[in-house]
């Protein structure tokens, strides 16, 4: 149902240690219940899903993914190609970076959000780099930090197709 608002969660990336764990995905979905969460992208493994999830992993074309990104009330994505598409379409995005430097690899939308090493910042407010980044995996205890941002956006009125608030 395209009229029912949803959060899009993109969980997997090809880079080593960039993908979310099964437990983090499951907890993220559970934390947003009863709000609908749509899982999208490519995955090498089946992920457990909660009742409020629609699992479209390995079942979307690139055009369908773009449609989902445009219609999502909010997108949470690991550092990946779909994250860059989301940043080009909207600032309703949290990009999760474990070891990659968002100052170098994006997202390049200054109003998008970046989670890294337990901190959540807008791209425009990222602190200056201090050299090599120590990777901090995104885990279940990090999820509550994202929820107020997502819930605030969820309460806003629906966004028209192809526009950025």
mmCIF file of C-alpha atoms in Angstrom:
data_model
loop_
_atom_site.group_PDB
_atom_site.id
_atom_site.type_symbol
_atom_site.label_atom_id
_atom_site.label_comp_id
_atom_site.label_asym_id
_atom_site.label_seq_id
_atom_site.Cartn_x
_atom_site.Cartn_y
_atom_site.Cartn_z
ATOM 1 C CA UNK A 1 0.000 0.000 0.000
ATOM 2 C CA UNK A 2 1.811 3.102 -1.203
ATOM 3 C CA UNK A 3 -0.354 5.347 0.993
ATOM 4 C CA UNK A 4 0.917 3.764 4.214
ATOM 5 C CA UNK A 5 4.070 5.614 5.328
ATOM 6 C CA UNK A 6 7.246 3.612 5.781
ATOM 7 C CA UNK A 7 10.899 3.816 6.711
ATOM 8 C CA UNK A 8 13.271 2.263 4.197
ATOM 9 C CA UNK A 9 16.144 0.271 5.685
ATOM 10 C CA UNK A 10 19.062 -0.667 3.438
ATOM 11 C CA UNK A 11 21.171 -3.130 5.437
ATOM 12 C CA UNK A 12 23.927 -4.582 3.271
ATOM 13 C CA UNK A 13 27.052 -3.345 1.501
ATOM 14 C CA UNK A 14 29.860 -5.098 -0.305
ATOM 15 C CA UNK A 15 32.575 -3.506 1.837
ATOM 16 C CA UNK A 16 33.970 -5.472 4.720
ATOM 17 C CA UNK A 17 32.173 -4.788 8.034
ATOM 18 C CA UNK A 18 29.759 -2.240 6.536
ATOM 19 C CA UNK A 19 26.562 -4.319 6.680
ATOM 20 C CA UNK A 20 24.226 -4.349 9.667
ATOM 21 C CA UNK A 21 24.034 -7.453 11.800
ATOM 22 C CA UNK A 22 20.888 -9.567 11.814
ATOM 23 C CA UNK A 23 20.302 -8.560 15.437
ATOM 24 C CA UNK A 24 20.573 -4.847 14.618
ATOM 25 C CA UNK A 25 18.081 -5.210 11.748
ATOM 26 C CA UNK A 26 15.641 -7.141 13.902
ATOM 27 C CA UNK A 27 15.926 -4.660 16.790
ATOM 28 C CA UNK A 28 15.576 -1.656 14.467
ATOM 29 C CA UNK A 29 12.322 -3.033 13.053
ATOM 30 C CA UNK A 30 11.012 -3.935 16.489
ATOM 31 C CA UNK A 31 11.874 -0.467 17.850
ATOM 32 C CA UNK A 32 9.809 1.234 15.144
ATOM 33 C CA UNK A 33 6.770 -1.062 15.467
ATOM 34 C CA UNK A 34 3.957 -0.653 14.624
ATOM 35 C CA UNK A 35 5.360 1.730 11.988
ATOM 36 C CA UNK A 36 6.113 -0.055 8.711
ATOM 37 C CA UNK A 37 9.752 -0.752 7.786
ATOM 38 C CA UNK A 38 10.687 -1.841 4.267
ATOM 39 C CA UNK A 39 13.942 -3.761 3.807
ATOM 40 C CA UNK A 40 15.500 -3.264 0.377
ATOM 41 C CA UNK A 41 18.716 -3.926 -1.477
ATOM 42 C CA UNK A 42 20.810 -6.997 -2.108
ATOM 43 C CA UNK A 43 21.697 -9.468 0.611
ATOM 44 C CA UNK A 44 23.655 -12.697 0.604
ATOM 45 C CA UNK A 45 21.658 -14.030 3.514
ATOM 46 C CA UNK A 46 18.063 -14.117 4.673
ATOM 47 C CA UNK A 47 17.360 -11.641 7.450
ATOM 48 C CA UNK A 48 14.863 -12.174 10.253
ATOM 49 C CA UNK A 49 11.985 -9.743 10.005
ATOM 50 C CA UNK A 50 9.460 -8.478 12.497
ATOM 51 C CA UNK A 51 5.721 -8.326 11.821
ATOM 52 C CA UNK A 52 5.911 -4.642 10.834
ATOM 53 C CA UNK A 53 8.505 -5.345 8.106
ATOM 54 C CA UNK A 54 8.122 -5.845 4.390
ATOM 55 C CA UNK A 55 11.145 -7.801 3.176
ATOM 56 C CA UNK A 56 12.033 -6.785 -0.386
ATOM 57 C CA UNK A 57 15.669 -7.866 -0.135
ATOM 58 C CA UNK A 58 16.803 -9.270 -3.493
ATOM 59 C CA UNK A 59 13.374 -8.465 -4.974
ATOM 60 C CA UNK A 60 13.745 -4.948 -6.385
ATOM 61 C CA UNK A 61 15.111 -3.541 -9.607
ATOM 62 C CA UNK A 62 17.055 -0.298 -9.605
ATOM 63 C CA UNK A 63 13.961 1.616 -10.715
ATOM 64 C CA UNK A 64 11.883 0.043 -7.949
ATOM 65 C CA UNK A 65 14.583 0.965 -5.424
ATOM 66 C CA UNK A 66 14.473 4.588 -6.608
ATOM 67 C CA UNK A 67 10.669 4.549 -6.217
ATOM 68 C CA UNK A 68 11.046 3.268 -2.651
ATOM 69 C CA UNK A 69 13.672 5.909 -1.834
ATOM 70 C CA UNK A 70 11.438 8.686 -3.175
ATOM 71 C CA UNK A 71 8.401 7.519 -1.227
ATOM 72 C CA UNK A 72 10.037 6.578 2.068
ATOM 73 C CA UNK A 73 9.264 8.888 4.945
ATOM 74 C CA UNK A 74 12.877 8.285 6.010
ATOM 75 C CA UNK A 75 15.802 6.149 4.769
ATOM 76 C CA UNK A 76 18.439 4.491 6.929
ATOM 77 C CA UNK A 77 21.263 3.004 4.903
ATOM 78 C CA UNK A 78 24.729 1.653 5.353
ATOM 79 C CA UNK A 79 27.486 3.321 3.291
ATOM 80 C CA UNK A 80 26.564 1.971 -0.142
ATOM 81 C CA UNK A 81 25.387 2.867 -3.639
ATOM 82 C CA UNK A 82 21.717 3.074 -2.592
ATOM 83 C CA UNK A 83 22.731 5.497 0.182
ATOM 84 C CA UNK A 84 24.172 7.841 -2.456
ATOM 85 C CA UNK A 85 20.962 7.619 -4.498
ATOM 86 C CA UNK A 86 18.962 8.402 -1.343
ATOM 87 C CA UNK A 87 21.179 11.435 -0.628
ATOM 88 C CA UNK A 88 20.598 12.706 -4.169
ATOM 89 C CA UNK A 89 16.817 12.438 -3.716
ATOM 90 C CA UNK A 90 16.269 13.595 -0.143
ATOM 91 C CA UNK A 91 17.819 14.781 3.094
ATOM 92 C CA UNK A 92 15.577 12.388 5.025
ATOM 93 C CA UNK A 93 18.546 10.044 5.357
ATOM 94 C CA UNK A 94 20.810 8.571 7.998
ATOM 95 C CA UNK A 95 23.940 7.072 6.479
ATOM 96 C CA UNK A 96 25.670 4.538 8.727
ATOM 97 C CA UNK A 97 29.459 4.557 8.468
ATOM 98 C CA UNK A 98 31.566 2.051 10.338
ATOM 99 C CA UNK A 99 35.085 2.605 9.050
ATOM 100 C CA UNK A 100 34.661 4.758 5.922
ATOM 101 C CA UNK A 101 35.125 8.524 6.145
ATOM 102 C CA UNK A 102 31.879 10.327 5.166
ATOM 103 C CA UNK A 103 33.902 13.496 4.490
ATOM 104 C CA UNK A 104 35.594 11.613 1.638
ATOM 105 C CA UNK A 105 32.907 9.193 0.423
ATOM 106 C CA UNK A 106 29.676 11.058 1.191
ATOM 107 C CA UNK A 107 26.775 11.404 1.442
ATOM 108 C CA UNK A 108 27.189 14.795 -0.196
ATOM 109 C CA UNK A 109 23.797 16.186 0.808
ATOM 110 C CA UNK A 110 24.727 18.641 3.557
ATOM 111 C CA UNK A 111 21.352 18.192 5.275
ATOM 112 C CA UNK A 112 21.542 14.397 5.446
ATOM 113 C CA UNK A 113 22.590 12.702 8.668
ATOM 114 C CA UNK A 114 25.630 10.518 9.315
ATOM 115 C CA UNK A 115 26.052 8.022 12.132
ATOM 116 C CA UNK A 116 29.650 7.153 12.889
ATOM 117 C CA UNK A 117 31.408 5.878 15.990
ATOM 118 C CA UNK A 118 28.345 6.411 18.150
ATOM 119 C CA UNK A 119 27.772 10.003 17.014
ATOM 120 C CA UNK A 120 24.985 11.396 14.867
ATOM 121 C CA UNK A 121 25.712 14.581 12.892
ATOM 122 C CA UNK A 122 24.381 16.410 9.890
ATOM 123 C CA UNK A 123 26.860 16.202 7.014
ATOM 124 C CA UNK A 124 27.475 19.954 7.226
ATOM 125 C CA UNK A 125 28.357 19.602 10.928
ATOM 126 C CA UNK A 126 30.783 16.687 10.678
ATOM 127 C CA UNK A 127 33.886 17.365 12.767
ATOM 128 C CA UNK A 128 37.182 17.752 10.949
ATOM 129 C CA UNK A 129 39.000 14.521 10.335
ATOM 130 C CA UNK A 130 41.722 13.670 12.797
ATOM 131 C CA UNK A 131 43.497 11.136 10.607
ATOM 132 C CA UNK A 132 42.684 7.468 10.265
ATOM 133 C CA UNK A 133 39.176 6.563 11.370
ATOM 134 C CA UNK A 134 38.747 3.770 13.868
ATOM 135 C CA UNK A 135 35.827 1.635 12.871
ATOM 136 C CA UNK A 136 33.007 1.269 15.371
ATOM 137 C CA UNK A 137 30.358 -1.233 14.303
ATOM 138 C CA UNK A 138 26.719 -0.222 14.437
ATOM 139 C CA UNK A 139 25.072 -2.397 17.073
ATOM 140 C CA UNK A 140 21.730 -2.790 18.787
ATOM 141 C CA UNK A 141 22.564 -0.271 21.558
ATOM 142 C CA UNK A 142 23.087 2.409 18.864
ATOM 143 C CA UNK A 143 19.511 2.159 17.572
ATOM 144 C CA UNK A 144 17.806 4.377 20.211
ATOM 145 C CA UNK A 145 19.993 7.276 19.094
ATOM 146 C CA UNK A 146 18.375 7.217 15.621
ATOM 147 C CA UNK A 147 14.756 6.815 16.698
ATOM 148 C CA UNK A 148 13.867 10.409 17.706
ATOM 149 C CA UNK A 149 14.985 11.694 14.312
ATOM 150 C CA UNK A 150 13.005 9.060 12.429
ATOM 151 C CA UNK A 151 9.920 9.434 14.610
ATOM 152 C CA UNK A 152 9.909 13.231 14.180
ATOM 153 C CA UNK A 153 9.954 12.859 10.393
ATOM 154 C CA UNK A 154 7.297 10.167 10.540
ATOM 155 C CA UNK A 155 4.903 12.580 12.249
ATOM 156 C CA UNK A 156 5.263 15.216 9.532
ATOM 157 C CA UNK A 157 2.741 15.394 6.728
ATOM 158 C CA UNK A 158 3.379 13.154 3.732
ATOM 159 C CA UNK A 159 5.956 14.339 1.241
ATOM 160 C CA UNK A 160 4.952 14.822 -2.369
ATOM 161 C CA UNK A 161 6.562 12.592 -4.969
ATOM 162 C CA UNK A 162 10.064 13.711 -5.882
ATOM 163 C CA UNK A 163 10.356 16.611 -3.440
ATOM 164 C CA UNK A 164 12.637 17.214 -0.526
ATOM 165 C CA UNK A 165 11.279 18.887 2.606
#
